[in-house]
C-alpha atoms as one frame of an Amber mdcrd trajectory, in Angstrom:
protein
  -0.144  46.072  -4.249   3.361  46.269  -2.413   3.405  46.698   1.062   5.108
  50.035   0.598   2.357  50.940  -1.931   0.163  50.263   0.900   1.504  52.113
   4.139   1.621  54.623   1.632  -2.364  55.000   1.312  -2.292  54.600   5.521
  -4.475  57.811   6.214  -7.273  56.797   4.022  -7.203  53.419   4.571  -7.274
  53.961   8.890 -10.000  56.288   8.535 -11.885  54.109   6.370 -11.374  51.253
   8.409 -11.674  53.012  11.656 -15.457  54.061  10.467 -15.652  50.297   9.142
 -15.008  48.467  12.723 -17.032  51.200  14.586 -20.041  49.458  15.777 -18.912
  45.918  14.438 -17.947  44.223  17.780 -18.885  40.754  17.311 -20.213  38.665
  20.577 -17.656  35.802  21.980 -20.124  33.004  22.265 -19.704  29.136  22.020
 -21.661  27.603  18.954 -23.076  24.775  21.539 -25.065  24.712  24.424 -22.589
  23.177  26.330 -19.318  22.444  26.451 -17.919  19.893  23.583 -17.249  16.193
  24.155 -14.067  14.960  24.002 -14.880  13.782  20.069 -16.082  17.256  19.138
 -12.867  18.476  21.250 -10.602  16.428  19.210 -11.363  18.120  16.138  -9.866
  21.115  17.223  -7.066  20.000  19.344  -5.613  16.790  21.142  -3.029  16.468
  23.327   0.067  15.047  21.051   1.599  12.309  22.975   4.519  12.136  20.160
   5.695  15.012  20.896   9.413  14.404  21.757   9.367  12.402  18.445   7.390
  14.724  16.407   9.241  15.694  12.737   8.784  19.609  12.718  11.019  18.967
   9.374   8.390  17.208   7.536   5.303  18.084   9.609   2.025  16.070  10.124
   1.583  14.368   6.686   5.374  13.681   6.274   7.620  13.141   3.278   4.944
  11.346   1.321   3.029  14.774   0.571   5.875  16.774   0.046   5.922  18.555
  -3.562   8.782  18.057  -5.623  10.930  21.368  -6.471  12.023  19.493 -10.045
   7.940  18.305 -10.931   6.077  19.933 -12.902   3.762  22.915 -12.106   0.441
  23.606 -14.476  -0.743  27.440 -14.109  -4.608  27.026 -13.280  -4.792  30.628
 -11.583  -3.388  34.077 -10.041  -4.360  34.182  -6.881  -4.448  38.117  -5.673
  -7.192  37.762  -3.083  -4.241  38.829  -0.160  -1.054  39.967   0.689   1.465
  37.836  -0.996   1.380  36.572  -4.863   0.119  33.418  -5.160  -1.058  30.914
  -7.506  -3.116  27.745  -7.924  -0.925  24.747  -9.941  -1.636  21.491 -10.641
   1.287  18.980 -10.305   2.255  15.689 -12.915  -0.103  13.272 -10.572  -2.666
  15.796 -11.430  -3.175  16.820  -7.428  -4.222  20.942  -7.177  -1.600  23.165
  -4.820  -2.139  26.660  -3.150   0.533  28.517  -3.581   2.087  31.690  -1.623
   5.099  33.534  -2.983   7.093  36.447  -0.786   7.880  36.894   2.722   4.899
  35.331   3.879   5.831  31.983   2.587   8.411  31.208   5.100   6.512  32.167
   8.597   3.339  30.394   7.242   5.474  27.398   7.039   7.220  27.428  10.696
   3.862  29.399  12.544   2.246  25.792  10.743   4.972  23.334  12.292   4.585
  24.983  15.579   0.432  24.638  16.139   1.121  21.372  15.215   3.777  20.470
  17.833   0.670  22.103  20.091  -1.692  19.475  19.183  -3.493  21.386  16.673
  -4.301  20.235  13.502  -2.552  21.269  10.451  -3.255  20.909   6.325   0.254
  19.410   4.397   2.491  23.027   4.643   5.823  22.734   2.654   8.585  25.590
   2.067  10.166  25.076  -1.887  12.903  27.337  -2.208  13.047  26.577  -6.569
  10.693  25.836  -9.141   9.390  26.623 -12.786   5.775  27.463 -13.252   4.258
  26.383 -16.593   1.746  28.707 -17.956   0.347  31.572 -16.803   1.483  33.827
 -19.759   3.946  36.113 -18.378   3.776  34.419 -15.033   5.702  31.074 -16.311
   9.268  30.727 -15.884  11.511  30.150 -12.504   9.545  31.554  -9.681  10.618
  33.009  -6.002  10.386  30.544  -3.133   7.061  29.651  -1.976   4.623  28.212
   0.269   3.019  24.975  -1.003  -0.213  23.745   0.237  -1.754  20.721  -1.566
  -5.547  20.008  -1.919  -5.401  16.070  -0.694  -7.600  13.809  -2.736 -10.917
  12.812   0.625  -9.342  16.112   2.368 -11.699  18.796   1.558 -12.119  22.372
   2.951 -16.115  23.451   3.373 -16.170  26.402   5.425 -14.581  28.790   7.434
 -14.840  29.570  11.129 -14.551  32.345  13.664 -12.244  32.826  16.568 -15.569
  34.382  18.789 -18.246  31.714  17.440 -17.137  28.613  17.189 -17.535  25.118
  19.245 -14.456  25.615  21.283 -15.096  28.664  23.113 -13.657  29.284  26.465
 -12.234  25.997  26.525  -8.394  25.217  27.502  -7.583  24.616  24.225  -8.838
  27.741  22.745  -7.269  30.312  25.132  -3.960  28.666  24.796  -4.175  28.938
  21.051  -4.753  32.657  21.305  -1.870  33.178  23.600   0.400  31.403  20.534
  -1.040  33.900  18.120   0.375  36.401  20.401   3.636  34.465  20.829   3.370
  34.093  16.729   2.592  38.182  16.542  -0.011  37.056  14.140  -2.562  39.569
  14.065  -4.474  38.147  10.925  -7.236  36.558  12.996 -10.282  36.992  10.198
 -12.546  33.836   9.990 -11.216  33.448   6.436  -8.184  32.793   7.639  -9.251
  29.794   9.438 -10.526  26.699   7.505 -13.157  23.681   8.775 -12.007  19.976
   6.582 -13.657  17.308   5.951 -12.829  14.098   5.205 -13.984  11.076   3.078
 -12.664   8.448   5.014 -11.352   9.121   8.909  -8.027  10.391   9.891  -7.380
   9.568  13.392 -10.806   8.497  14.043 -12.327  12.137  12.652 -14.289  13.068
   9.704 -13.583  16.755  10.186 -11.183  19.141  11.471 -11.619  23.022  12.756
  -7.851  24.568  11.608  -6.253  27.512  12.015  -4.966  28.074   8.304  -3.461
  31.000   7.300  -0.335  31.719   9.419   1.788  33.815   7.290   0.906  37.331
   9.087   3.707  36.085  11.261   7.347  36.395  13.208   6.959  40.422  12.542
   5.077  42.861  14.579   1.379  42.963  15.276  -0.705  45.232  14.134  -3.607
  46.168  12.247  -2.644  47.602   9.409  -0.111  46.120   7.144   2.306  44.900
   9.852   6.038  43.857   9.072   6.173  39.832   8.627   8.593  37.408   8.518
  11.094  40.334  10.257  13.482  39.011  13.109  13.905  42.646  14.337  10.498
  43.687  15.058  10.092  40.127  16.194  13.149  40.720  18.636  12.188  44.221
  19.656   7.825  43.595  20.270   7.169  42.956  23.626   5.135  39.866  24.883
   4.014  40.522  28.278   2.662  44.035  29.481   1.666  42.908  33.114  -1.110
  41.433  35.078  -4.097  42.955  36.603  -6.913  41.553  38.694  -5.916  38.274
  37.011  -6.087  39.016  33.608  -2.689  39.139  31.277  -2.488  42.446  29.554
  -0.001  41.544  26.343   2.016  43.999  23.700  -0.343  42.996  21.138  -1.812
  45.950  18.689  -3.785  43.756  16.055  -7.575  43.805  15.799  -9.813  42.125
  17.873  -8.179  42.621  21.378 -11.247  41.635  23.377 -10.080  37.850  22.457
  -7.591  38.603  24.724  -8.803  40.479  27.055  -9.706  37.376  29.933  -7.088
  35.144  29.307  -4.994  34.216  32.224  -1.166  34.094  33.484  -2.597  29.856
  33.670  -3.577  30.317  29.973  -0.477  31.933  29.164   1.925  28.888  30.980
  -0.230  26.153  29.350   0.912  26.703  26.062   4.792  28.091  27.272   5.057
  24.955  29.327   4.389  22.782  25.673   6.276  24.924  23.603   9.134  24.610
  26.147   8.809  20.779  25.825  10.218  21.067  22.077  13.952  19.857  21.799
  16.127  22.505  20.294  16.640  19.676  17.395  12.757  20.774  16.405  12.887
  23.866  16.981  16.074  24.052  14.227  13.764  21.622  12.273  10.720  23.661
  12.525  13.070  26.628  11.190  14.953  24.629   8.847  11.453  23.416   7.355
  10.786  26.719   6.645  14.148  27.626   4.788  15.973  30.001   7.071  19.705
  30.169   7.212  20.751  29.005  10.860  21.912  32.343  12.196  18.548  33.862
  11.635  16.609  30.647  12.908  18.555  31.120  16.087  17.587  34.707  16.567
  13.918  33.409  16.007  14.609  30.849  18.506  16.283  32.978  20.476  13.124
  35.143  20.979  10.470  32.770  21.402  12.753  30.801  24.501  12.452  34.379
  26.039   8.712  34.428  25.888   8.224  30.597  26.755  10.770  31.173  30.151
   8.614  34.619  30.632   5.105  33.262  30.372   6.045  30.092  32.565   7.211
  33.080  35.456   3.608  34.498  35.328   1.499  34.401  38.442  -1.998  35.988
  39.217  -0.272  38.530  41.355
């Protein structure tokens, strides 16, 4: 379903899911009795101390898992589970990809690079403008640009996880990843967007990592139903900020769950502008660039999110 097709069924669908959410707050609780240990804190987030040197081009896993736009790309399935097309291919060295076709495609790749350059992990994300799907019936043939995620061989994902349950509750880390979903306008925070990986043999020292996945509900407005993606004019035009009160920062943000946000502090807010601001404006036009935009749009992009960095760094508790 188009995402005309869908603000067209609006009514129904907001009174549906208006009686839906009624009565379905869910509790914001750490999953330990304490807080985590630096190891169990590491497989959520760790401080990158690369970061000036950090490819946002190529991204954590680098060149070396980058598809190939002229391989070859074996239908296995239609994906239709969310909002943009997708498909699952197998490539010539016989490794499986996810992969996301539309608008989505594009912010899923930068929102990616940029919770990387934060410290948080991050699967192999690449942008492929061209390529030729084999298969599939009437699906084969040159496809649209897409997102493609591989399925590493000793990289496996075994569960999901929840933004109010989870190990990392109320830590630093946490908060300051909510405030970038806010910077991000990403307002697709379900636990099934959100993906727990382990692995065979270590990577950095860890078995296991806790990852925010699916970033595509991106760069647009928030919202909770059917928000505009991937749009540099509601991204320009959605306010960050609202104000502070008795300590707390009150954002712009309409997407579900607001009672994530509702504690987080102007401190929370300037931990993750003062990182973000640490990014060189060569990675910021590689983060972009990774994710296929033509320059003049990247700078609007870039233009916006220097606004919000510079205005969350301003914020005090008064």
């Amino acid at each position: 379903m188009g995402r005309h097709a869908l603000r067209a069924r609006w009514p129904f669908l907001i009174a549906g899911g208006w009686l839906l959410m009624a009565g379905c707050a869910t509790r914001i609780a750490s999953t330990l009795p304490g807080p985590p240990s630096p190891a169990q804190m590491a497989e959520f987030w760790a401080e990158p101390t690369d970061l000036a040197t950090r490819d946002l081009y190529w991204g954590p896993f680098g060149p070396e898992q980058a598809p190939k736009a002229d391989g070859r790309w074996d239908f296995l399935e239609r994906d239709s589970s969310g909002f943009s097309k997708g498909f699952d291919v197998r490539d010539e060295r016989g490794v499986e990809w996810s992969v996301k076709v539309g608008e989505e495609a594009q912010s899923e790749t930068v929102s990616s690079r940029l919770m990387w350059a934060l410290g948080y992990h991050q699967p192999p994300v690449y942008y492929v403008k061209s390529w030729t799907l084999t298969g599939g019936g009437n699906w084969a043939g040159p496809q649209e640009p897409a997102r493609f995620r591989p399925n590493p061989p000793g990289m496996k994902s075994v569960a999901d996880w929840s933004w109010h349950q989870n190990p990392f509750v109320g830590t630093q880390p946490w908060r300051g990843a909510l405030v970038m979903m806010v910077m991000l306008n990403n307002s697709d925070l379900k636990p099934d967007q959100n993906a727990v990986y382990d692995f065979d043999q270590p990577r950095a020292g860890l078995r296991r990592w806790y990852v925010v996945k699916d970033l595509g509900q991106s760069l647009g407005e928030s919202g909770r139903f059917f928000p505009e993606r991937n749009d540099v004019e509601e991204f320009e035009q959605e306010a960050f900020v609202v104000g502070v009160s008795e300590g707390r920062v009150r954002f712009n943000y309409s997407g579900r769950w607001k009672e994530l946000f509702r504690d987080l502090t102007p401190a929370d807010v300037r931990w993750t502008c003062e990182r973000l601001g640490r990014l060189s404006p060569r990675q910021w036009e590689d983060a972009f660039r990774a994710g296929g935009y033509e320059p003049a749009l990247a700078r609007r992009f870039i233009a916006r999110f220097q606004q919000k960095i510079a205005e969350g760094k301003r914020l005090t508790d008064g």
